[in-house]
Amino acid sequence: MATRRALIVALHVSPVHAYEGRPSDGPRPDPLPVSRDLVEVRAGLGLVGDRYFNHPAHRSAAVTLFSASVPGDPLLARRNIVLSGFDVDALPRGSVLVLNSGDGPVRFEVHRPANPCGWIDVVYPRGTFAALRGRGGKRCVPLDDGVLRVGPVEIS
């Protein structure tokens, strides 16, 4: 893949699940702000402070990449790294994506699709769930330690 430029428009780290129980009850509040200006990435473990960090059941899916494709707050999708100007969903399984937001390259191995859940139609306009089928992002495992920041990013 040739190097191209895009934007990291949002970074999301949360120690808890907010979308549990019945969607009609609404999401539970996060104990801490989930928006980050920068995240620390650890190889094989995920994002420091995130609920999936070093979680054995999520080792191959510790980080979710998402294309900024929904109207409104990209953090409501609860995807870790939201990119604008890059089609995350086109990445094939097993490929390696390199992100560099200024602090050096961080590689991610792409694993399975991140399908949207029914909560999407609660936090975004009704119909978003159907619109995001096949476009919910990709679950990845980081291959390097590093730092990512909101703003311009080189992708290769």
Tab-separated table of N, CA and C in Angstrom:
chain	number	residue	atom	x	y	z
A	1	MET	N	0.855	-1.179	0.000
A	1	MET	CA	0.000	0.000	0.000
A	1	MET	C	0.899	1.240	0.000
A	2	ALA	N	0.623	2.154	-0.870
A	2	ALA	CA	1.357	3.415	-0.920
A	2	ALA	C	0.999	4.274	0.288
A	3	THR	N	1.920	5.133	0.690
A	3	THR	CA	1.653	6.026	1.806
A	3	THR	C	0.646	7.089	1.379
A	4	ARG	N	-0.324	7.326	2.237
A	4	ARG	CA	-1.301	8.378	1.990
A	4	ARG	C	-1.602	9.100	3.290
A	5	ARG	N	-2.206	10.244	3.175
A	5	ARG	CA	-2.538	11.050	4.349
A	5	ARG	C	-4.036	10.980	4.606
A	6	ALA	N	-4.380	10.989	5.864
A	6	ALA	CA	-5.770	11.006	6.297
A	6	ALA	C	-5.800	11.755	7.631
A	7	LEU	N	-6.906	11.648	8.335
A	7	LEU	CA	-7.030	12.288	9.653
A	7	LEU	C	-7.519	11.283	10.681
A	8	ILE	N	-6.912	11.319	11.850
A	8	ILE	CA	-7.509	10.650	13.002
A	8	ILE	C	-8.440	11.688	13.608
A	9	VAL	N	-9.747	11.451	13.510
A	9	VAL	CA	-10.715	12.439	13.997
A	9	VAL	C	-11.165	12.174	15.421
A	10	ALA	N	-10.947	10.950	15.910
A	10	ALA	CA	-11.329	10.646	17.288
A	10	ALA	C	-10.537	9.445	17.782
A	11	LEU	N	-10.194	9.489	19.054
A	11	LEU	CA	-9.582	8.369	19.760
A	11	LEU	C	-10.440	8.085	20.980
A	12	HIS	N	-10.819	6.838	21.158
A	12	HIS	CA	-11.752	6.440	22.200
A	12	HIS	C	-11.111	5.379	23.092
A	13	VAL	N	-11.059	5.655	24.396
A	13	VAL	CA	-10.570	4.698	25.377
A	13	VAL	C	-11.544	4.713	26.544
A	14	SER	N	-12.076	3.536	26.881
A	14	SER	CA	-13.001	3.449	28.004
A	14	SER	C	-12.721	2.180	28.798
A	15	PRO	N	-12.673	2.290	30.132
A	15	PRO	CA	-12.433	1.100	30.945
A	15	PRO	C	-13.669	0.208	31.106
A	16	VAL	N	-14.845	0.675	30.645
A	16	VAL	CA	-16.078	-0.095	30.821
A	16	VAL	C	-16.891	-0.137	29.523
A	17	HIS	N	-17.818	-1.085	29.486
A	17	HIS	CA	-18.820	-1.127	28.421
A	17	HIS	C	-19.932	-0.150	28.785
A	18	ALA	N	-20.330	0.692	27.879
A	18	ALA	CA	-21.456	1.592	28.143
A	18	ALA	C	-22.733	1.040	27.527
A	19	TYR	N	-22.597	0.161	26.540
A	19	TYR	CA	-23.756	-0.362	25.823
A	19	TYR	C	-24.028	-1.787	26.284
A	20	GLU	N	-24.622	-1.884	27.468
A	20	GLU	CA	-25.017	-3.170	28.043
A	20	GLU	C	-26.482	-3.098	28.410
A	21	GLY	N	-27.085	-4.256	28.531
A	21	GLY	CA	-28.490	-4.290	28.921
A	21	GLY	C	-29.400	-3.957	27.761
A	22	ARG	N	-30.530	-3.331	28.072
A	22	ARG	CA	-31.531	-2.995	27.055
A	22	ARG	C	-31.240	-1.645	26.430
A	23	PRO	N	-31.218	-1.600	25.111
A	23	PRO	CA	-31.015	-0.298	24.468
A	23	PRO	C	-32.050	0.740	24.886
A	24	SER	N	-33.276	0.293	25.191
A	24	SER	CA	-34.320	1.253	25.587
A	24	SER	C	-33.995	1.950	26.906
A	25	ASP	N	-33.112	1.355	27.706
A	25	ASP	CA	-32.697	1.977	28.969
A	25	ASP	C	-31.613	3.026	28.756
A	26	GLY	N	-31.030	3.037	27.579
A	26	GLY	CA	-29.974	3.992	27.274
A	26	GLY	C	-28.620	3.526	27.770
A	27	PRO	N	-27.556	4.126	27.243
A	27	PRO	CA	-26.210	3.722	27.660
A	27	PRO	C	-25.921	4.148	29.086
A	28	ARG	N	-25.100	3.360	29.743
A	28	ARG	CA	-24.692	3.767	31.088
A	28	ARG	C	-23.549	4.767	30.950
A	29	PRO	N	-23.393	5.643	31.899
A	29	PRO	CA	-22.354	6.669	31.781
A	29	PRO	C	-20.958	6.077	31.947
A	30	ASP	N	-20.008	6.662	31.263
A	30	ASP	CA	-18.612	6.282	31.432
A	30	ASP	C	-18.094	6.932	32.706
A	31	PRO	N	-17.257	6.221	33.467
A	31	PRO	CA	-16.715	6.817	34.691
A	31	PRO	C	-15.694	7.922	34.406
A	32	LEU	N	-15.104	7.895	33.230
A	32	LEU	CA	-14.100	8.887	32.837
A	32	LEU	C	-14.416	9.363	31.428
A	33	PRO	N	-13.924	10.517	31.029
A	33	PRO	CA	-14.089	10.918	29.627
A	33	PRO	C	-13.441	9.882	28.706
A	34	VAL	N	-14.099	9.580	27.582
A	34	VAL	CA	-13.588	8.564	26.663
A	34	VAL	C	-12.765	9.153	25.525
A	35	SER	N	-12.936	10.425	25.252
A	35	SER	CA	-12.204	11.080	24.178
A	35	SER	C	-10.771	11.336	24.615
A	36	ARG	N	-9.832	11.014	23.735
A	36	ARG	CA	-8.418	11.241	24.024
A	36	ARG	C	-7.790	12.041	22.895
A	37	ASP	N	-6.829	12.879	23.237
A	37	ASP	CA	-6.022	13.564	22.229
A	37	ASP	C	-4.910	12.651	21.748
A	38	LEU	N	-4.483	11.736	22.628
A	38	LEU	CA	-3.479	10.749	22.255
A	38	LEU	C	-3.749	9.461	23.011
A	39	VAL	N	-3.292	8.360	22.415
A	39	VAL	CA	-3.414	7.055	23.064
A	39	VAL	C	-2.057	6.370	23.036
A	40	GLU	N	-1.804	5.586	24.076
A	40	GLU	CA	-0.607	4.757	24.130
A	40	GLU	C	-1.003	3.368	23.636
A	41	VAL	N	-0.266	2.878	22.657
A	41	VAL	CA	-0.509	1.576	22.055
A	41	VAL	C	0.558	0.612	22.555
A	42	ARG	N	0.146	-0.593	22.930
A	42	ARG	CA	1.091	-1.619	23.367
A	42	ARG	C	0.934	-2.851	22.482
A	43	ALA	N	2.055	-3.304	21.947
A	43	ALA	CA	2.057	-4.459	21.044
A	43	ALA	C	1.383	-5.668	21.700
A	44	GLY	N	0.443	-6.255	20.969
A	44	GLY	CA	-0.237	-7.457	21.426
A	44	GLY	C	-1.234	-7.255	22.541
A	45	LEU	N	-1.335	-6.040	23.073
A	45	LEU	CA	-2.197	-5.794	24.236
A	45	LEU	C	-3.347	-4.843	23.956
A	46	GLY	N	-3.133	-3.807	23.160
A	46	GLY	CA	-4.185	-2.846	22.856
A	46	GLY	C	-3.829	-1.432	23.271
A	47	LEU	N	-4.860	-0.674	23.643
A	47	LEU	CA	-4.690	0.718	24.057
A	47	LEU	C	-4.714	0.799	25.578
A	48	VAL	N	-3.713	1.437	26.151
A	48	VAL	CA	-3.610	1.550	27.602
A	48	VAL	C	-4.868	2.237	28.142
A	49	GLY	N	-5.499	1.614	29.124
A	49	GLY	CA	-6.690	2.165	29.765
A	49	GLY	C	-8.002	1.688	29.173
A	50	ASP	N	-7.964	0.990	28.039
A	50	ASP	CA	-9.199	0.526	27.408
A	50	ASP	C	-9.653	-0.795	28.012
A	51	ARG	N	-10.958	-1.048	27.961
A	51	ARG	CA	-11.537	-2.252	28.551
A	51	ARG	C	-11.004	-3.540	27.924
A	52	TYR	N	-10.517	-3.485	26.684
A	52	TYR	CA	-9.989	-4.678	26.022
A	52	TYR	C	-8.470	-4.808	26.142
A	53	PHE	N	-7.820	-3.885	26.828
A	53	PHE	CA	-6.369	-3.942	26.994
A	53	PHE	C	-5.983	-5.206	27.756
A	54	ASN	N	-5.099	-5.993	27.164
A	54	ASN	CA	-4.589	-7.227	27.772
A	54	ASN	C	-5.698	-8.190	28.187
A	55	HIS	N	-6.813	-8.164	27.500
A	55	HIS	CA	-7.940	-9.069	27.773
A	55	HIS	C	-7.753	-10.307	26.901
A	56	PRO	N	-7.525	-11.476	27.514
A	56	PRO	CA	-7.211	-12.671	26.723
A	56	PRO	C	-8.209	-12.977	25.614
A	57	ALA	N	-9.485	-12.763	25.842
A	57	ALA	CA	-10.501	-13.079	24.830
A	57	ALA	C	-10.479	-12.105	23.661
A	58	HIS	N	-9.777	-11.002	23.804
A	58	HIS	CA	-9.772	-9.976	22.756
A	58	HIS	C	-8.374	-9.692	22.222
A	59	ARG	N	-7.436	-10.605	22.401
A	59	ARG	CA	-6.069	-10.360	21.950
A	59	ARG	C	-5.995	-10.071	20.454
A	60	SER	N	-6.812	-10.741	19.635
A	60	SER	CA	-6.771	-10.478	18.191
A	60	SER	C	-7.777	-9.410	17.780
A	61	ALA	N	-8.426	-8.797	18.766
A	61	ALA	CA	-9.436	-7.780	18.476
A	61	ALA	C	-9.392	-6.655	19.492
A	62	ALA	N	-8.212	-6.344	19.987
A	62	ALA	CA	-8.068	-5.381	21.076
A	62	ALA	C	-8.327	-3.943	20.659
A	63	VAL	N	-8.145	-3.634	19.369
A	63	VAL	CA	-8.306	-2.272	18.881
A	63	VAL	C	-9.241	-2.293	17.681
A	64	THR	N	-10.197	-1.364	17.663
A	64	THR	CA	-11.107	-1.269	16.529
A	64	THR	C	-10.859	0.012	15.764
A	65	LEU	N	-10.612	-0.138	14.465
A	65	LEU	CA	-10.453	0.984	13.546
A	65	LEU	C	-11.777	1.205	12.845
A	66	PHE	N	-12.116	2.465	12.578
A	66	PHE	CA	-13.429	2.804	12.017
A	66	PHE	C	-13.284	3.991	11.085
A	67	SER	N	-13.983	3.944	9.971
A	67	SER	CA	-14.031	5.090	9.056
A	67	SER	C	-15.118	6.038	9.524
A	68	ALA	N	-14.807	7.309	9.601
A	68	ALA	CA	-15.775	8.322	10.038
A	68	ALA	C	-16.854	8.440	8.977
A	69	SER	N	-17.921	7.668	9.155
A	69	SER	CA	-18.954	7.635	8.126
A	69	SER	C	-20.351	7.901	8.669
A	70	VAL	N	-20.460	8.106	9.966
A	70	VAL	CA	-21.773	8.370	10.543
A	70	VAL	C	-21.878	9.849	10.890
A	71	PRO	N	-23.053	10.429	10.686
A	71	PRO	CA	-23.214	11.838	11.075
A	71	PRO	C	-23.249	11.950	12.601
A	72	GLY	N	-22.677	12.997	13.121
A	72	GLY	CA	-22.698	13.200	14.563
A	72	GLY	C	-21.391	12.810	15.214
A	73	ASP	N	-21.410	12.666	16.502
A	73	ASP	CA	-20.233	12.405	17.317
A	73	ASP	C	-19.646	11.023	16.995
A	74	PRO	N	-18.426	10.965	16.456
A	74	PRO	CA	-17.848	9.658	16.123
A	74	PRO	C	-17.548	8.805	17.351
A	75	LEU	N	-17.477	9.409	18.533
A	75	LEU	CA	-17.201	8.635	19.742
A	75	LEU	C	-18.370	7.746	20.148
A	76	LEU	N	-19.581	8.083	19.703
A	76	LEU	CA	-20.746	7.278	20.064
A	76	LEU	C	-20.687	5.879	19.462
A	77	ALA	N	-19.936	5.701	18.390
A	77	ALA	CA	-19.787	4.371	17.787
A	77	ALA	C	-18.907	3.468	18.657
A	78	ARG	N	-18.194	4.069	19.618
A	78	ARG	CA	-17.336	3.348	20.566
A	78	ARG	C	-16.280	2.509	19.859
A	79	ARG	N	-15.724	3.093	18.791
A	79	ARG	CA	-14.596	2.489	18.091
A	79	ARG	C	-13.358	3.253	18.520
A	80	ASN	N	-12.241	2.557	18.690
A	80	ASN	CA	-11.054	3.172	19.281
A	80	ASN	C	-10.410	4.250	18.436
A	81	ILE	N	-10.199	3.968	17.157
A	81	ILE	CA	-9.494	4.895	16.282
A	81	ILE	C	-10.395	5.198	15.099
A	82	VAL	N	-10.847	6.460	14.993
A	82	VAL	CA	-11.763	6.860	13.922
A	82	VAL	C	-10.973	7.693	12.908
A	83	LEU	N	-10.986	7.216	11.657
A	83	LEU	CA	-10.228	7.845	10.582
A	83	LEU	C	-11.152	8.491	9.569
A	84	SER	N	-10.765	9.644	9.087
A	84	SER	CA	-11.463	10.312	7.994
A	84	SER	C	-10.530	10.328	6.793
A	85	GLY	N	-11.081	9.994	5.621
A	85	GLY	CA	-10.267	9.998	4.409
A	85	GLY	C	-9.596	8.674	4.126
A	86	PHE	N	-10.049	7.615	4.787
A	86	PHE	CA	-9.483	6.288	4.562
A	86	PHE	C	-10.562	5.243	4.785
A	87	ASP	N	-10.691	4.294	3.859
A	87	ASP	CA	-11.714	3.248	3.943
A	87	ASP	C	-11.186	2.045	4.713
A	88	VAL	N	-11.418	2.040	5.996
A	88	VAL	CA	-10.980	0.957	6.870
A	88	VAL	C	-11.613	-0.369	6.446
A	89	ASP	N	-12.868	-0.334	6.052
A	89	ASP	CA	-13.590	-1.572	5.750
A	89	ASP	C	-13.054	-2.298	4.522
A	90	ALA	N	-12.268	-1.632	3.698
A	90	ALA	CA	-11.685	-2.271	2.518
A	90	ALA	C	-10.431	-3.073	2.859
A	91	LEU	N	-9.941	-2.979	4.085
A	91	LEU	CA	-8.729	-3.696	4.467
A	91	LEU	C	-9.003	-5.199	4.557
A	92	PRO	N	-8.181	-5.996	3.879
A	92	PRO	CA	-8.391	-7.447	3.955
A	92	PRO	C	-7.857	-8.037	5.252
A	93	ARG	N	-8.481	-9.110	5.673
A	93	ARG	CA	-8.037	-9.845	6.855
A	93	ARG	C	-6.580	-10.272	6.659
A	94	GLY	N	-5.780	-10.100	7.694
A	94	GLY	CA	-4.380	-10.495	7.640
A	94	GLY	C	-3.446	-9.413	7.136
A	95	SER	N	-4.022	-8.317	6.622
A	95	SER	CA	-3.159	-7.230	6.149
A	95	SER	C	-2.596	-6.465	7.346
A	96	VAL	N	-1.540	-5.718	7.091
A	96	VAL	CA	-0.922	-4.896	8.132
A	96	VAL	C	-1.045	-3.438	7.716
A	97	LEU	N	-1.628	-2.654	8.589
A	97	LEU	CA	-1.821	-1.223	8.369
A	97	LEU	C	-0.843	-0.472	9.270
A	98	VAL	N	-0.179	0.536	8.721
A	98	VAL	CA	0.765	1.332	9.492
A	98	VAL	C	0.213	2.744	9.631
A	99	LEU	N	0.085	3.212	10.880
A	99	LEU	CA	-0.369	4.568	11.173
A	99	LEU	C	0.777	5.335	11.817
A	100	ASN	N	1.005	6.563	11.344
A	100	ASN	CA	2.029	7.420	11.937
A	100	ASN	C	1.446	8.821	12.062
A	101	SER	N	1.143	9.212	13.295
A	101	SER	CA	0.571	10.543	13.530
A	101	SER	C	1.620	11.525	14.042
A	102	GLY	N	2.890	11.185	13.854
A	102	GLY	CA	3.966	12.100	14.217
A	102	GLY	C	4.934	11.575	15.246
A	103	ASP	N	4.579	10.486	15.917
A	103	ASP	CA	5.455	9.922	16.946
A	103	ASP	C	6.081	8.605	16.516
A	104	GLY	N	6.071	8.324	15.226
A	104	GLY	CA	6.626	7.077	14.715
A	104	GLY	C	5.530	6.116	14.305
A	105	PRO	N	5.880	5.152	13.474
A	105	PRO	CA	4.892	4.216	12.946
A	105	PRO	C	4.406	3.213	13.987
A	106	VAL	N	3.116	2.895	13.885
A	106	VAL	CA	2.502	1.854	14.709
A	106	VAL	C	1.762	0.929	13.751
A	107	ARG	N	2.148	-0.346	13.754
A	107	ARG	CA	1.526	-1.327	12.863
A	107	ARG	C	0.376	-2.046	13.558
A	108	PHE	N	-0.674	-2.331	12.757
A	108	PHE	CA	-1.835	-3.084	13.224
A	108	PHE	C	-2.104	-4.222	12.250
A	109	GLU	N	-2.276	-5.425	12.766
A	109	GLU	CA	-2.684	-6.551	11.933
A	109	GLU	C	-4.199	-6.615	11.949
A	110	VAL	N	-4.784	-6.618	10.753
A	110	VAL	CA	-6.235	-6.589	10.594
A	110	VAL	C	-6.793	-8.004	10.773
A	111	HIS	N	-7.817	-8.109	11.593
A	111	HIS	CA	-8.473	-9.397	11.816
A	111	HIS	C	-9.909	-9.333	11.302
A	112	ARG	N	-10.870	-9.448	12.152
A	112	ARG	CA	-12.261	-9.596	11.694
A	112	ARG	C	-13.000	-8.263	11.618
A	113	PRO	N	-14.117	-8.261	10.877
A	113	PRO	CA	-14.956	-7.052	10.851
A	113	PRO	C	-15.556	-6.777	12.227
A	114	ALA	N	-15.795	-5.526	12.510
A	114	ALA	CA	-16.477	-5.097	13.733
A	114	ALA	C	-17.909	-4.750	13.336
A	115	ASN	N	-18.775	-5.711	13.465
A	115	ASN	CA	-20.162	-5.485	13.065
A	115	ASN	C	-20.849	-4.512	14.017
A	116	PRO	N	-21.722	-3.674	13.478
A	116	PRO	CA	-22.459	-2.762	14.361
A	116	PRO	C	-23.434	-3.549	15.233
A	117	CYS	N	-23.753	-2.990	16.383
A	117	CYS	CA	-24.731	-3.631	17.271
A	117	CYS	C	-26.021	-2.815	17.266
A	118	GLY	N	-27.063	-3.364	17.865
A	118	GLY	CA	-28.362	-2.717	17.913
A	118	GLY	C	-28.357	-1.376	18.625
A	119	TRP	N	-27.351	-1.137	19.438
A	119	TRP	CA	-27.242	0.137	20.135
A	119	TRP	C	-27.047	1.305	19.177
A	120	ILE	N	-26.518	1.026	18.005
A	120	ILE	CA	-26.239	2.097	17.044
A	120	ILE	C	-27.497	2.906	16.751
A	121	ASP	N	-28.637	2.230	16.613
A	121	ASP	CA	-29.885	2.950	16.332
A	121	ASP	C	-30.433	3.696	17.548
A	122	VAL	N	-29.813	3.511	18.711
A	122	VAL	CA	-30.212	4.250	19.904
A	122	VAL	C	-29.408	5.552	20.016
A	123	VAL	N	-28.127	5.486	19.706
A	123	VAL	CA	-27.261	6.652	19.894
A	123	VAL	C	-27.095	7.490	18.622
A	124	TYR	N	-27.440	6.913	17.468
A	124	TYR	CA	-27.449	7.619	16.186
A	124	TYR	C	-28.868	7.556	15.628
A	125	PRO	N	-29.156	8.287	14.569
A	125	PRO	CA	-30.504	8.230	13.999
A	125	PRO	C	-30.893	6.810	13.577
A	126	ARG	N	-32.163	6.506	13.743
A	126	ARG	CA	-32.697	5.192	13.349
A	126	ARG	C	-32.333	4.919	11.889
A	127	GLY	N	-31.898	3.707	11.614
A	127	GLY	CA	-31.476	3.333	10.278
A	127	GLY	C	-29.960	3.271	10.131
A	128	THR	N	-29.241	3.798	11.126
A	128	THR	CA	-27.780	3.769	11.065
A	128	THR	C	-27.262	2.338	11.120
A	129	PHE	N	-27.923	1.497	11.895
A	129	PHE	CA	-27.514	0.088	11.996
A	129	PHE	C	-27.507	-0.563	10.612
A	130	ALA	N	-28.592	-0.406	9.883
A	130	ALA	CA	-28.674	-0.990	8.538
A	130	ALA	C	-27.634	-0.366	7.609
A	131	ALA	N	-27.423	0.921	7.729
A	131	ALA	CA	-26.463	1.615	6.858
A	131	ALA	C	-25.029	1.174	7.130
A	132	LEU	N	-24.740	0.729	8.346
A	132	LEU	CA	-23.377	0.334	8.706
A	132	LEU	C	-23.100	-1.160	8.543
A	133	ARG	N	-24.072	-1.933	8.084
A	133	ARG	CA	-23.792	-3.358	7.850
A	133	ARG	C	-22.645	-3.461	6.852
A	134	GLY	N	-21.611	-4.176	7.254
A	134	GLY	CA	-20.433	-4.319	6.405
A	134	GLY	C	-19.509	-3.112	6.436
A	135	ARG	N	-19.834	-2.119	7.268
A	135	ARG	CA	-19.030	-0.891	7.347
A	135	ARG	C	-18.819	-0.476	8.808
A	136	GLY	N	-18.700	-1.471	9.691
A	136	GLY	CA	-18.558	-1.183	11.116
A	136	GLY	C	-17.131	-1.092	11.611
A	137	GLY	N	-16.169	-1.187	10.689
A	137	GLY	CA	-14.771	-1.099	11.078
A	137	GLY	C	-14.108	-2.461	11.092
A	138	LYS	N	-12.882	-2.482	11.571
A	138	LYS	CA	-12.089	-3.715	11.638
A	138	LYS	C	-11.451	-3.844	13.004
A	139	ARG	N	-11.477	-5.054	13.518
A	139	ARG	CA	-10.810	-5.359	14.775
A	139	ARG	C	-9.374	-5.774	14.454
A	140	CYS	N	-8.449	-5.232	15.229
A	140	CYS	CA	-7.024	-5.395	14.935
A	140	CYS	C	-6.241	-5.699	16.198
A	141	VAL	N	-5.024	-6.141	15.986
A	141	VAL	CA	-4.074	-6.297	17.081
A	141	VAL	C	-2.862	-5.415	16.763
A	142	PRO	N	-2.423	-4.601	17.721
A	142	PRO	CA	-1.234	-3.788	17.477
A	142	PRO	C	0.016	-4.664	17.490
A	143	LEU	N	0.921	-4.371	16.566
A	143	LEU	CA	2.174	-5.113	16.468
A	143	LEU	C	3.350	-4.344	17.059
A	144	ASP	N	3.124	-3.071	17.394
A	144	ASP	CA	4.195	-2.219	17.935
A	144	ASP	C	3.680	-1.431	19.132
A	145	ASP	N	4.611	-1.046	20.007
A	145	ASP	CA	4.329	-0.032	21.013
A	145	ASP	C	4.416	1.314	20.310
A	146	GLY	N	3.638	2.278	20.773
A	146	GLY	CA	3.727	3.602	20.197
A	146	GLY	C	2.658	4.534	20.715
A	147	VAL	N	2.562	5.680	20.059
A	147	VAL	CA	1.594	6.719	20.425
A	147	VAL	C	0.885	7.155	19.150
A	148	LEU	N	-0.418	7.354	19.251
A	148	LEU	CA	-1.206	7.941	18.163
A	148	LEU	C	-1.903	9.179	18.702
A	149	ARG	N	-2.033	10.186	17.838
A	149	ARG	CA	-2.640	11.458	18.213
A	149	ARG	C	-3.757	11.823	17.242
A	150	VAL	N	-4.742	12.561	17.740
A	150	VAL	CA	-5.772	13.115	16.881
A	150	VAL	C	-5.098	14.122	15.942
A	151	GLY	N	-5.484	14.079	14.676
A	151	GLY	CA	-4.928	15.001	13.682
A	151	GLY	C	-4.440	14.258	12.456
A	152	PRO	N	-3.576	14.889	11.673
A	152	PRO	CA	-3.080	14.265	10.449
A	152	PRO	C	-2.341	12.955	10.750
A	153	VAL	N	-2.521	11.976	9.859
A	153	VAL	CA	-1.860	10.692	10.005
A	153	VAL	C	-1.404	10.204	8.636
A	154	GLU	N	-0.216	9.621	8.587
A	154	GLU	CA	0.257	8.943	7.385
A	154	GLU	C	-0.128	7.489	7.507
A	155	ILE	N	-0.669	6.935	6.434
A	155	ILE	CA	-1.122	5.553	6.422
A	155	ILE	C	-0.386	4.805	5.319
A	156	SER	N	0.139	3.648	5.667
A	156	SER	CA	0.751	2.791	4.647
A	156	SER	C	0.476	1.341	4.982
